[in-house]
CSV table of C-alpha atoms and ligand atoms in Angstrom, one decimal:
chain,number,residue,atom,x,y,z
E,1,MET,CA,0.5,-0.8,-0.5
E,2,SER,CA,2.1,2.4,-1.1
E,3,SER,CA,0.6,5.4,1.7
E,4,SER,CA,3.5,9.3,0.8
E,5,ALA,CA,4.2,10.6,-3.5
E,6,THR,CA,7.7,8.8,-2.3
E,7,ALA,CA,6.9,5.6,-2.7
E,8,LEU,CA,5.3,5.3,-5.2
E,9,VAL,CA,6.1,4.4,-9.1
E,10,LEU,CA,4.9,5.9,-11.3
E,11,ASP,CA,5.6,4.5,-14.9
E,12,ASP,CA,6.3,6.6,-18.2
E,13,GLY,CA,5.5,3.5,-21.0
E,14,PHE,CA,3.0,5.6,-23.0
E,15,ALA,CA,5.8,8.1,-23.4
E,16,ARG,CA,8.8,6.0,-23.5
E,17,GLU,CA,7.7,4.3,-26.5
E,18,LEU,CA,5.5,6.3,-28.1
E,19,PRO,CA,8.1,9.7,-27.8
E,20,GLU,CA,6.4,12.0,-30.9
E,21,MET,CA,2.7,11.3,-28.7
E,22,ALA,CA,3.7,12.6,-26.3
E,23,LEU,CA,5.1,15.8,-24.6
E,24,ALA,CA,6.5,16.4,-21.4
E,25,TRP,CA,3.8,19.1,-19.2
E,26,GLN,CA,3.0,20.4,-16.0
E,27,ALA,CA,-0.8,19.9,-14.3
E,28,ALA,CA,-1.8,23.4,-13.4
E,29,ASP,CA,-1.3,24.9,-9.6
E,30,ALA,CA,-4.5,24.6,-7.0
E,31,PRO,CA,-4.6,27.8,-5.0
E,32,ASN,CA,-7.4,26.2,-2.2
E,33,PRO,CA,-7.6,22.0,-3.6
E,34,ARG,CA,-10.9,20.2,-1.3
E,35,LEU,CA,-11.7,16.8,-2.0
E,36,LEU,CA,-15.0,15.9,-2.7
E,37,VAL,CA,-15.1,11.9,-3.5
E,38,LEU,CA,-12.3,10.0,-2.8
E,39,ASN,CA,-13.2,6.6,-4.6
E,40,GLU,CA,-12.1,4.5,-1.9
E,41,PRO,CA,-12.6,0.5,-2.7
E,42,LEU,CA,-10.2,1.7,-6.3
E,43,ALA,CA,-7.5,2.9,-4.6
E,44,ALA,CA,-7.4,0.0,-2.0
E,45,ASP,CA,-7.4,-1.8,-5.6
E,46,LEU,CA,-4.1,0.4,-7.3
E,47,GLY,CA,-2.5,-0.4,-4.1
E,48,LEU,CA,-3.0,3.4,-2.7
E,49,ASP,CA,-3.8,4.4,0.6
E,50,ALA,CA,-6.8,6.3,1.0
E,51,GLY,CA,-5.8,8.1,4.7
E,52,TRP,CA,-2.5,8.7,2.5
E,53,LEU,CA,-4.3,10.3,-0.4
E,54,ARG,CA,-7.1,12.2,2.4
E,55,SER,CA,-3.6,14.3,2.8
E,56,PRO,CA,-2.5,17.4,2.0
E,57,ASP,CA,0.6,15.3,-0.2
E,58,GLY,CA,-1.7,13.3,-1.1
E,59,VAL,CA,-4.8,15.1,-2.0
E,60,GLY,CA,-1.5,17.3,-3.9
E,61,PHE,CA,-0.8,13.8,-5.8
E,62,LEU,CA,-4.3,13.0,-7.0
E,63,ILE,CA,-4.6,16.6,-8.9
E,64,GLY,CA,-0.6,16.0,-9.9
E,65,ARG,CA,1.3,18.6,-8.0
E,66,SER,CA,3.3,16.4,-6.0
E,67,LEU,CA,4.7,13.2,-7.5
E,68,PRO,CA,7.0,11.0,-7.1
E,69,GLU,CA,9.9,11.1,-7.9
E,70,GLY,CA,10.8,10.8,-11.7
E,71,ALA,CA,7.5,11.0,-12.9
E,72,THR,CA,7.1,12.5,-15.8
E,73,PRO,CA,3.2,13.3,-17.1
E,74,VAL,CA,2.4,14.6,-20.3
E,75,ALA,CA,-0.6,15.3,-22.9
E,76,GLN,CA,-1.7,12.4,-24.8
E,77,ALA,CA,-1.2,13.9,-29.0
E,78,TYR,CA,-3.8,11.5,-30.7
E,79,ALA,CA,-6.4,12.7,-33.7
E,80,GLY,CA,-10.5,12.5,-34.6
E,81,HIS,CA,-13.2,12.6,-36.7
E,82,GLN,CA,-16.0,15.3,-34.3
E,83,PHE,CA,-19.0,14.4,-36.1
E,84,GLY,CA,-17.5,12.9,-39.3
E,85,GLY,CA,-15.4,15.5,-39.5
E,86,LEU,CA,-12.0,14.9,-39.9
E,87,VAL,CA,-9.5,16.9,-37.4
E,88,PRO,CA,-5.8,15.9,-37.4
E,89,ARG,CA,-4.2,17.4,-33.9
E,90,LEU,CA,-6.4,17.1,-31.3
E,91,GLY,CA,-4.6,15.7,-28.5
E,92,ASP,CA,-4.8,16.0,-24.0
E,93,GLY,CA,-5.9,19.9,-24.0
E,94,ARG,CA,-6.8,19.9,-20.4
E,95,ALA,CA,-5.8,16.9,-19.3
E,96,LEU,CA,-3.0,14.9,-18.3
E,97,LEU,CA,-1.3,11.6,-18.6
E,98,LEU,CA,0.8,11.2,-15.0
E,99,GLY,CA,1.5,7.6,-15.5
E,100,GLU,CA,0.8,4.1,-15.4
E,101,ILE,CA,0.2,2.3,-12.2
E,102,VAL,CA,1.4,-1.7,-11.8
E,103,THR,CA,-1.1,-2.3,-9.1
E,104,PRO,CA,-0.4,-5.6,-6.5
E,105,ASP,CA,-3.0,-7.8,-9.5
E,106,GLY,CA,-0.1,-6.8,-11.6
E,107,GLY,CA,-2.9,-5.2,-13.6
E,108,ARG,CA,-0.9,-1.0,-15.8
E,109,ARG,CA,-3.6,1.1,-15.1
E,110,ASP,CA,-3.4,4.6,-16.7
E,111,LEU,CA,-3.4,7.4,-13.9
E,112,HIS,CA,-5.1,10.9,-15.5
E,113,LEU,CA,-6.0,13.9,-15.0
E,114,LYS,CA,-8.6,16.0,-16.3
E,115,GLY,CA,-9.1,19.9,-15.5
E,116,SER,CA,-5.7,20.3,-14.9
E,117,GLY,CA,-5.0,23.2,-16.6
E,118,ARG,CA,-4.2,24.8,-20.7
E,119,THR,CA,-0.9,22.8,-22.1
E,120,PRO,CA,0.1,23.1,-26.1
E,121,PHE,CA,-3.4,21.2,-27.2
E,122,ALA,CA,-5.4,23.5,-25.5
E,123,ARG,CA,-6.7,25.7,-29.2
E,124,GLY,CA,-8.7,28.1,-27.2
E,125,GLY,CA,-10.3,26.3,-24.5
E,126,ASP,CA,-9.8,27.3,-21.2
E,127,GLY,CA,-8.1,23.9,-19.6
E,128,LEU,CA,-9.9,23.5,-16.8
E,129,ALA,CA,-13.3,22.2,-15.8
E,130,ALA,CA,-16.1,23.1,-13.4
E,131,VAL,CA,-17.2,20.8,-10.4
E,132,GLY,CA,-20.3,19.8,-11.8
E,133,PRO,CA,-19.5,18.3,-15.2
E,134,MET,CA,-16.5,16.2,-13.1
E,135,LEU,CA,-18.8,14.9,-10.6
E,136,ARG,CA,-21.2,14.3,-13.0
E,137,GLU,CA,-17.8,11.8,-15.1
E,138,TYR,CA,-17.4,10.3,-11.8
E,139,VAL,CA,-20.4,9.1,-10.3
E,140,ILE,CA,-21.4,7.7,-14.3
E,141,SER,CA,-18.3,6.0,-14.7
E,142,GLU,CA,-18.7,4.3,-11.8
E,143,ALA,CA,-22.5,4.1,-12.7
E,144,MET,CA,-21.3,1.8,-15.7
E,145,HIS,CA,-18.8,-0.2,-13.4
E,146,ALA,CA,-21.2,-1.3,-11.0
E,147,LEU,CA,-23.4,-2.6,-13.6
E,148,GLY,CA,-20.6,-4.6,-15.3
E,149,VAL,CA,-19.9,-2.6,-18.0
E,150,PRO,CA,-16.2,-1.5,-18.6
E,151,THR,CA,-15.2,1.5,-18.4
E,152,THR,CA,-12.3,3.7,-17.3
E,153,ARG,CA,-12.9,4.9,-13.1
E,154,SER,CA,-12.7,7.6,-10.9
E,155,LEU,CA,-10.5,7.7,-8.4
E,156,ALA,CA,-11.1,11.5,-6.8
E,157,VAL,CA,-11.9,14.9,-7.8
E,158,THR,CA,-11.2,17.8,-6.2
E,159,ALA,CA,-12.1,21.2,-6.1
E,160,THR,CA,-9.2,23.6,-7.3
E,161,GLY,CA,-10.1,27.0,-5.3
E,162,SER,CA,-10.5,28.9,-9.2
E,163,ASP,CA,-13.8,29.9,-10.7
E,164,VAL,CA,-14.2,29.1,-14.4
E,165,VAL,CA,-16.2,31.3,-16.3
E,166,ARG,CA,-18.9,29.0,-18.4
E,167,GLU,CA,-22.4,31.2,-18.7
E,168,THR,CA,-21.5,32.2,-15.3
E,169,MET,CA,-18.5,31.6,-13.0
E,170,LEU,CA,-19.0,28.3,-11.1
E,171,PRO,CA,-16.3,26.1,-8.4
E,172,GLY,CA,-13.6,24.5,-10.2
E,173,ALA,CA,-12.3,20.7,-10.3
E,174,VAL,CA,-9.7,18.1,-10.4
E,175,LEU,CA,-10.6,14.8,-12.0
E,176,THR,CA,-8.2,11.6,-11.5
E,177,ARG,CA,-9.2,9.2,-13.3
E,178,VAL,CA,-8.2,5.9,-13.7
E,179,ALA,CA,-8.1,3.4,-17.3
E,180,SER,CA,-6.8,0.7,-18.4
E,181,SER,CA,-5.1,3.3,-21.1
E,182,HIS,CA,-5.3,6.1,-22.8
E,183,LEU,CA,-4.9,5.0,-26.2
E,184,ARG,CA,-7.7,5.0,-29.0
E,185,VAL,CA,-8.3,5.5,-32.0
E,186,GLY,CA,-8.0,9.0,-32.8
E,187,SER,CA,-4.2,7.7,-31.6
E,188,PHE,CA,-4.0,5.7,-34.5
E,189,VAL,CA,-5.6,8.4,-37.1
E,190,TYR,CA,-2.5,10.1,-35.2
E,191,ALA,CA,-0.3,8.6,-35.9
E,192,ALA,CA,-1.0,7.1,-39.6
E,193,LEU,CA,-1.1,11.2,-40.8
E,194,THR,CA,2.2,12.1,-39.5
E,195,ARG,CA,3.2,9.1,-42.4
E,196,ASN,CA,5.5,7.7,-40.3
E,197,ASP,CA,5.2,3.8,-39.9
E,198,ASP,CA,8.1,3.1,-37.8
E,199,LEU,CA,5.3,5.2,-34.9
E,200,LEU,CA,2.0,3.1,-36.4
E,201,ARG,CA,4.0,0.6,-36.1
E,202,ARG,CA,5.2,0.8,-31.8
E,203,LEU,CA,2.1,2.7,-31.4
E,204,ALA,CA,0.4,-1.3,-32.9
E,205,ASP,CA,2.8,-3.2,-31.3
E,206,HIS,CA,2.1,-1.1,-28.3
E,207,ALA,CA,-1.4,-1.7,-27.7
E,208,ILE,CA,-0.8,-5.3,-27.9
E,209,ALA,CA,1.6,-5.8,-25.6
E,210,ARG,CA,-0.7,-3.7,-23.6
E,211,HIS,CA,-4.4,-5.2,-24.4
E,212,HIS,CA,-4.7,-7.1,-27.1
E,213,PRO,CA,-1.3,-9.9,-26.7
E,214,ALA,CA,-3.4,-13.0,-28.0
E,215,ALA,CA,-2.6,-10.8,-31.5
E,216,ALA,CA,1.1,-11.2,-31.0
E,217,ASP,CA,1.0,-15.0,-32.7
E,218,ALA,CA,-2.2,-14.5,-34.8
E,219,GLU,CA,-0.6,-14.9,-38.6
E,220,ARG,CA,-0.3,-11.4,-38.9
E,221,PRO,CA,-1.0,-9.4,-35.8
E,222,TYR,CA,-1.7,-6.0,-37.5
E,223,LEU,CA,-5.4,-7.4,-38.9
E,224,ALA,CA,-6.0,-9.8,-35.3
E,225,LEU,CA,-5.3,-6.0,-33.4
E,226,PHE,CA,-8.2,-5.2,-35.4
E,227,GLU,CA,-9.8,-7.6,-34.9
E,228,SER,CA,-10.3,-7.7,-31.3
E,229,VAL,CA,-10.1,-4.4,-31.1
E,230,LEU,CA,-13.5,-4.9,-33.6
E,231,ASP,CA,-14.7,-7.4,-31.0
E,232,VAL,CA,-14.6,-5.1,-27.6
E,233,GLN,CA,-16.0,-2.2,-29.1
E,234,ALA,CA,-18.4,-4.9,-30.4
E,235,SER,CA,-19.3,-6.3,-26.7
E,236,LEU,CA,-19.2,-3.2,-24.9
E,237,ILE,CA,-21.3,-0.5,-27.7
E,238,ALA,CA,-24.4,-4.5,-26.9
E,239,ARG,CA,-23.3,-2.9,-23.5
E,240,TRP,CA,-24.7,0.1,-23.6
E,241,MET,CA,-27.6,-0.5,-25.7
E,242,LEU,CA,-29.1,-3.0,-23.6
E,243,LEU,CA,-28.7,-0.1,-20.8
E,244,GLY,CA,-30.0,2.4,-22.2
E,245,PHE,CA,-27.3,4.1,-22.6
E,246,VAL,CA,-26.8,6.6,-24.9
E,247,HIS,CA,-22.8,8.6,-24.8
E,248,GLY,CA,-23.7,10.9,-27.1
E,249,VAL,CA,-19.6,12.4,-28.5
E,250,MET,CA,-18.7,8.7,-29.6
E,251,ASN,CA,-15.5,10.7,-32.5
E,252,THR,CA,-12.7,8.5,-32.4
E,253,ASP,CA,-11.0,10.1,-30.6
E,254,ASN,CA,-13.6,8.6,-27.8
E,255,MET,CA,-13.2,5.4,-28.7
E,256,THR,CA,-10.7,2.8,-26.8
E,257,ILE,CA,-8.2,0.4,-27.8
E,258,SER,CA,-9.1,-1.3,-25.2
E,259,GLY,CA,-13.1,-1.3,-25.0
E,260,GLU,CA,-13.7,0.3,-22.2
E,261,THR,CA,-16.0,3.4,-22.3
E,262,ILE,CA,-14.8,6.7,-21.9
E,263,ASP,CA,-15.0,10.3,-21.9
E,264,TYR,CA,-17.9,10.4,-19.4
E,265,GLY,CA,-19.8,13.9,-21.6
E,266,PRO,CA,-23.4,15.2,-23.4
E,267,CYS,CA,-23.8,11.2,-21.9
E,268,ALA,CA,-27.0,10.5,-20.5
E,269,PHE,CA,-29.9,7.6,-20.3
E,270,MET,CA,-32.3,7.0,-21.9
E,271,GLU,CA,-34.9,6.9,-20.0
E,272,THR,CA,-38.5,6.5,-22.5
E,273,PHE,CA,-37.9,4.1,-25.2
E,274,ASP,CA,-37.1,5.8,-28.3
E,275,PRO,CA,-35.0,5.2,-30.9
E,276,ALA,CA,-34.4,8.8,-31.7
E,277,THR,CA,-33.3,9.7,-28.5
E,278,VAL,CA,-30.1,12.0,-28.6
E,279,PHE,CA,-29.3,15.0,-24.8
E,280,SER,CA,-26.4,16.4,-26.3
E,281,SER,CA,-26.6,19.7,-27.3
E,282,ILE,CA,-25.0,20.4,-30.5
E,283,ASP,CA,-26.0,17.2,-31.9
E,284,HIS,CA,-29.2,18.3,-34.6
E,285,ALA,CA,-28.6,16.4,-36.6
E,286,GLY,CA,-29.2,12.5,-34.4
E,287,ARG,CA,-25.2,11.4,-35.4
E,288,TYR,CA,-24.4,9.8,-32.3
E,289,ALA,CA,-29.3,8.9,-31.0
E,290,TYR,CA,-28.8,6.0,-29.7
E,291,GLY,CA,-30.5,3.8,-31.7
E,292,ASN,CA,-27.3,4.4,-34.3
E,293,GLN,CA,-24.6,3.5,-32.3
E,294,PRO,CA,-24.0,0.4,-33.3
E,295,ALA,CA,-23.7,1.7,-36.6
E,296,ILE,CA,-21.6,5.4,-35.7
E,297,ALA,CA,-19.2,1.5,-33.6
E,298,ALA,CA,-18.2,0.1,-37.5
E,299,TRP,CA,-18.3,3.4,-38.5
E,300,ASN,CA,-15.2,4.5,-36.3
E,301,LEU,CA,-13.7,0.8,-37.3
E,302,ALA,CA,-13.1,1.8,-40.6
E,303,ARG,CA,-11.9,5.0,-39.5
E,304,PHE,CA,-9.1,2.5,-37.2
E,305,ALA,CA,-8.8,-0.3,-40.5
E,306,GLU,CA,-7.5,2.4,-42.9
E,307,THR,CA,-4.4,4.0,-40.0
E,308,LEU,CA,-3.5,-0.3,-40.0
E,309,LEU,CA,-3.4,-1.1,-43.8
E,310,PRO,CA,0.3,-0.4,-44.6
E,311,LEU,CA,0.7,-3.0,-41.4
E,312,ILE,CA,-1.4,-5.6,-42.5
E,313,ASP,CA,0.2,-6.7,-45.9
E,314,GLU,CA,2.6,-4.4,-48.2
E,315,ASP,CA,0.3,-4.3,-51.2
E,316,ALA,CA,-2.2,-2.3,-50.3
E,317,ASP,CA,-5.4,-3.8,-52.5
E,318,THR,CA,-5.2,-7.3,-50.3
E,319,ALA,CA,-4.7,-5.1,-47.1
E,320,ILE,CA,-8.0,-3.7,-48.2
E,321,GLY,CA,-9.4,-6.9,-48.8
E,322,LEU,CA,-8.4,-8.1,-45.3
E,323,ALA,CA,-9.2,-5.9,-43.3
E,324,THR,CA,-13.0,-5.3,-45.2
E,325,GLU,CA,-13.9,-8.4,-44.3
E,326,SER,CA,-12.9,-8.7,-41.0
E,327,LEU,CA,-15.1,-5.2,-40.3
E,328,GLY,CA,-18.2,-7.3,-42.5
E,329,GLY,CA,-18.1,-8.6,-38.5
E,330,PHE,CA,-18.9,-6.3,-36.6
E,331,GLY,CA,-22.5,-6.7,-37.2
E,332,ARG,CA,-22.9,-10.0,-36.9
E,333,ARG,CA,-20.7,-9.9,-33.6
E,334,TYR,CA,-22.6,-7.2,-32.3
E,335,GLU,CA,-25.9,-9.0,-33.3
E,336,ALA,CA,-25.2,-11.2,-30.9
E,337,ALA,CA,-23.9,-9.4,-27.6
E,338,TYR,CA,-27.2,-7.5,-27.9
E,339,THR,CA,-29.0,-10.4,-28.6
E,340,GLU,CA,-27.5,-11.8,-26.1
E,341,GLY,CA,-28.4,-9.8,-23.6
E,342,MET,CA,-31.0,-9.3,-24.5
E,343,ARG,CA,-32.0,-12.8,-24.5
E,344,ALA,CA,-30.6,-12.4,-20.4
E,345,LYS,CA,-33.0,-9.3,-19.5
E,346,LEU,CA,-35.5,-11.5,-20.4
E,347,GLY,CA,-35.3,-14.5,-19.1
E,348,LEU,CA,-35.1,-16.6,-21.6
E,349,ALA,CA,-32.4,-19.9,-21.9
E,350,ASN,CA,-33.8,-20.4,-25.4
E,351,ASP,CA,-33.2,-17.7,-27.7
E,352,GLU,CA,-35.7,-18.3,-30.9
E,353,ALA,CA,-37.7,-18.0,-29.2
E,354,ALA,CA,-35.9,-14.2,-26.8
E,355,ASP,CA,-35.3,-13.7,-30.8
E,356,GLY,CA,-39.0,-13.1,-31.1
E,357,LEU,CA,-40.2,-12.4,-27.9
E,358,ALA,CA,-37.5,-8.9,-27.9
E,359,SER,CA,-38.5,-7.0,-31.6
E,360,GLY,CA,-41.9,-7.8,-30.8
E,361,LEU,CA,-41.4,-5.6,-26.9
E,362,LEU,CA,-40.0,-2.1,-27.7
E,363,GLU,CA,-42.1,-1.4,-30.4
E,364,LEU,CA,-44.5,-2.4,-27.9
E,365,LEU,CA,-42.4,0.3,-25.7
E,366,ALA,CA,-42.2,2.4,-28.4
E,367,ASP,CA,-45.7,2.6,-29.3
E,368,ASN,CA,-46.8,3.0,-25.5
E,369,HIS,CA,-43.3,5.7,-24.4
E,370,VAL,CA,-42.5,3.1,-21.6
E,371,ASP,CA,-39.4,4.1,-19.8
E,372,TYR,CA,-36.6,1.4,-20.4
E,373,THR,CA,-34.9,0.8,-17.3
E,374,SER,CA,-38.3,0.7,-15.0
E,375,PHE,CA,-40.0,-2.2,-17.2
E,376,PHE,CA,-37.4,-4.3,-17.2
E,377,HIS,CA,-37.1,-4.1,-13.7
E,378,ALA,CA,-41.7,-3.9,-13.9
E,379,LEU,CA,-40.6,-7.8,-15.8
E,380,THR,CA,-39.3,-9.5,-13.6
E,381,ALA,CA,-41.2,-8.4,-10.5
E,382,ALA,CA,-43.8,-10.1,-13.3
E,383,ALA,CA,-42.0,-13.2,-13.2
E,384,ARG,CA,-42.8,-13.4,-9.8
E,385,ASP,CA,-46.5,-13.4,-10.9
E,386,ASP,CA,-46.9,-9.4,-10.1
E,387,ALA,CA,-48.1,-7.9,-13.8
E,388,GLU,CA,-49.6,-5.1,-12.8
E,389,PRO,CA,-46.4,-2.6,-12.1
E,390,ALA,CA,-45.6,-3.8,-16.2
E,391,ARG,CA,-48.7,-3.1,-16.9
E,392,GLY,CA,-49.6,-0.4,-15.7
E,393,LEU,CA,-46.6,1.0,-17.2
E,394,PHE,CA,-49.0,0.7,-21.1
E,395,ALA,CA,-51.2,2.4,-22.8
E,396,ASP,CA,-52.3,-0.2,-24.9
E,397,LEU,CA,-53.2,-3.9,-22.9
E,398,ALA,CA,-54.2,-6.0,-25.0
E,399,GLY,CA,-51.0,-5.2,-26.8
E,400,VAL,CA,-48.4,-5.9,-23.2
E,401,ASP,CA,-50.9,-9.0,-21.9
E,402,ALA,CA,-51.1,-10.8,-25.7
E,403,TRP,CA,-46.7,-10.6,-25.0
E,404,LEU,CA,-46.8,-11.7,-21.8
E,405,ALA,CA,-48.3,-14.4,-22.3
E,406,ARG,CA,-45.9,-15.5,-24.3
E,407,TRP,CA,-43.3,-14.2,-23.1
E,408,ARG,CA,-44.8,-16.6,-19.9
E,409,ASP,CA,-44.8,-19.5,-22.0
E,410,ALA,CA,-40.8,-19.1,-23.1
E,411,GLY,CA,-40.4,-20.1,-18.7
E,412,PRO,CA,-38.8,-16.7,-17.5
E,413,ASP,CA,-36.1,-16.9,-14.8
E,414,ALA,CA,-36.5,-14.0,-12.0
E,415,ASP,CA,-33.7,-14.7,-10.3
E,416,ALA,CA,-31.3,-14.2,-13.3
E,417,MET,CA,-33.0,-11.7,-14.5
E,418,SER,CA,-32.8,-9.1,-11.4
E,419,ARG,CA,-29.0,-9.5,-12.2
E,420,VAL,CA,-29.0,-8.6,-15.1
E,421,ASN,CA,-31.9,-5.8,-15.0
E,422,PRO,CA,-30.8,-2.1,-13.0
E,423,VAL,CA,-33.3,-0.9,-10.8
E,424,TYR,CA,-31.6,2.1,-10.2
E,425,ILE,CA,-29.7,3.7,-13.2
E,426,PRO,CA,-27.8,7.8,-12.8
E,427,ARG,CA,-31.4,9.2,-13.9
E,428,ASN,CA,-31.0,12.6,-15.4
E,429,HIS,CA,-32.9,14.6,-12.8
E,430,LEU,CA,-31.2,13.0,-10.2
E,431,VAL,CA,-28.2,13.9,-12.0
E,432,GLU,CA,-28.9,17.0,-11.9
E,433,GLU,CA,-30.1,17.6,-8.8
E,434,ALA,CA,-27.3,16.5,-7.7
E,435,LEU,CA,-25.1,18.4,-9.2
E,436,ALA,CA,-26.5,21.6,-8.1
E,437,ALA,CA,-26.4,20.6,-4.5
E,438,ALA,CA,-22.7,20.0,-5.6
E,439,THR,CA,-21.9,23.2,-7.2
E,440,ASP,CA,-23.6,25.3,-4.3
E,441,GLY,CA,-21.3,23.6,-1.5
E,442,ASP,CA,-23.6,20.0,-0.5
E,443,LEU,CA,-22.5,17.4,-1.9
E,444,ALA,CA,-24.2,14.3,0.8
E,445,PRO,CA,-27.5,14.3,-2.6
E,446,PHE,CA,-24.5,13.3,-4.2
E,447,THR,CA,-22.7,10.3,-1.7
E,448,ARG,CA,-26.8,9.5,-1.5
E,449,LEU,CA,-27.2,9.4,-5.9
E,450,LEU,CA,-23.7,7.5,-6.7
E,451,GLU,CA,-24.2,4.9,-2.9
E,452,ALA,CA,-27.6,3.2,-5.2
E,453,VAL,CA,-26.4,3.9,-8.1
E,454,GLY,CA,-23.6,2.0,-6.6
E,455,ALA,CA,-25.0,-1.4,-6.4
E,456,PRO,CA,-28.1,-1.0,-9.2
E,457,PHE,CA,-29.0,-4.3,-9.3
E,458,ASP,CA,-30.2,-5.1,-5.1
E,459,GLU,CA,-33.2,-2.9,-4.2
E,460,ARG,CA,-34.0,-1.7,-0.9
E,461,PRO,CA,-36.3,0.2,0.6
E,462,GLY,CA,-35.8,3.8,1.2
E,463,LEU,CA,-34.9,4.3,-2.4
E,464,GLU,CA,-38.1,4.2,-4.6
E,465,ARG,CA,-37.1,8.0,-5.8
E,466,TYR,CA,-34.3,6.7,-7.6
E,467,ALA,CA,-35.4,4.1,-9.1
E,468,GLU,CA,-38.9,6.2,-11.1
E,469,PRO,CA,-37.9,8.3,-14.1
E,470,ALA,CA,-38.3,12.5,-14.6
E,471,PRO,CA,-41.4,14.2,-14.0
E,472,VAL,CA,-43.0,15.5,-17.0
E,473,ASP,CA,-42.2,18.9,-15.6
E,474,PHE,CA,-38.3,18.0,-16.0
E,475,GLY,CA,-38.5,18.4,-19.8
E,476,ALA,CA,-36.9,17.6,-22.7
E,477,TYR,CA,-33.0,16.6,-21.2
E,478,ARG,CA,-29.3,18.9,-22.3
E,479,THR,CA,-26.2,17.6,-22.4
E,480,PHE,CA,-23.0,19.5,-23.1
E,481,CYS,CA,-19.4,18.7,-24.3
E,482,GLY,CA,-16.1,20.3,-23.3
E,483,THR,CA,-17.8,21.4,-19.8
V,501,AMP,P1,-13.8,15.6,-25.9
V,501,AMP,O1,-15.3,16.6,-26.8
V,501,AMP,O2,-14.2,16.3,-24.3
V,501,AMP,O3,-13.5,14.2,-26.2
V,501,AMP,O4,-12.8,17.0,-25.3
V,501,AMP,C1,-12.8,17.1,-27.5
V,501,AMP,C2,-11.3,18.2,-27.6
V,501,AMP,O5,-11.6,19.5,-26.7
V,501,AMP,C3,-9.5,17.4,-26.1
V,501,AMP,O6,-9.0,17.7,-27.5
V,501,AMP,C4,-9.9,18.4,-24.7
V,501,AMP,O7,-8.4,18.3,-24.4
V,501,AMP,C5,-10.3,19.6,-25.6
V,501,AMP,N1,-11.1,20.3,-24.7
V,501,AMP,C6,-12.2,20.0,-23.6
V,501,AMP,N2,-12.3,20.7,-23.4
V,501,AMP,C7,-11.7,21.6,-23.3
V,501,AMP,C8,-11.2,22.8,-22.6
V,501,AMP,N3,-11.8,23.2,-21.5
V,501,AMP,N4,-9.8,23.3,-22.2
V,501,AMP,C9,-8.7,22.6,-23.7
V,501,AMP,N5,-10.0,21.4,-24.6
V,501,AMP,C10,-10.6,21.3,-24.8
V,502,MG,MG1,-12.3,13.1,-25.8
């Protein structure tokens, strides 16, 4: 257990192996740092002593100001397609990779800051972040983790003591983020654009060693890398879809090589089932709508494949043929993961029965404007012979009754359902309520929300309001990027 900065080792594997993509930089100072929330179980997983992290030295570490000897924080370079348009140079404008921690169980985790000041990649931005959006990333990423979805984690949010200028003045904060790595599709786009094949190869080898080691032994390791990423992304997007999660900004710089969900900006959970659901204030065309996410993932993977072509085969036509064939497998893999997950949500063992039931159900949910999460929770009760909560969600009673009868005939397992259908998700009105209070200095609603969504499958008395959809007067929900 590391209980001081000096006892800690922060490795610089990324910066050492890929110096062209790592710009040494320091975190900005904070006039009056104050720890708002610390993830003690995650600290323990990382081998960090929570008591120390709460001390002034530990808080200095969490904002990147008191680092172990030899640590070399860097801003990472990457490119990205933002809403489909290529931006050749994005990079960490307000973030830093502090280094990599080797955990007690032998894993390697990036320790990363968000809101740590301007870097040379900041363009017009101020390099800062506000308390609300950083707590938002904290609670939603931790909810995703508790829901079993691969994700970056949140170790801490520290208020800086200075204000940031948004539409109003807001208290500033730094998020300390933990991830398997921060390698993105956009990292490969950046490397490919340099036309330096040696850099591209080193990046691909680095990604293989770190995330997809089996690819090293394949006949074509870089094609195998592509297929491994395709696999983890197909499975990830299926998880999002099964939970009603809308990422909101699936730019290629926000898609990881590890298969973890990253960048909790304008994301939100869908309430009423509707494939056209969009929350982001800037997503006017609905590019990143709930129902578009699998297609966008495939689009992003095509951009990834393009970067790998020179490594896949010397002959461009051969490389394109191989990559195209692999990319064609995405739909199949996604469908398989989604179908299996939907079968589990319905509590069914028989795939064929589940398939027919699922498509009919989604239509019913859409037509009746049913809250997606509440429905599956209520359906779990229906599997225990209380169908009234589920029926109560529908205007078309004849329609739902006919569906329920077919579903019951397939023999649903209530206990299995309660393990995959959450009772509590970070609902938009509760998130807003918690962040507004925290911005005014009251962390109690945030702490309660975090407790509810931290054990999402475990229904507890007293938490009824955390299981309910937003009141109608909450209205249409809008979220924002770059906050
Ligand atoms: P995101 O929308 O968070 O994925 O960020 C996209 C790009 O904008 C990245 O290069 C970020 O580093 C950069 N960025 C977002 N907000 C800021 C900010 N306040 N200051 C500097 N750069 C920012
Ligand atoms: Mg991003």
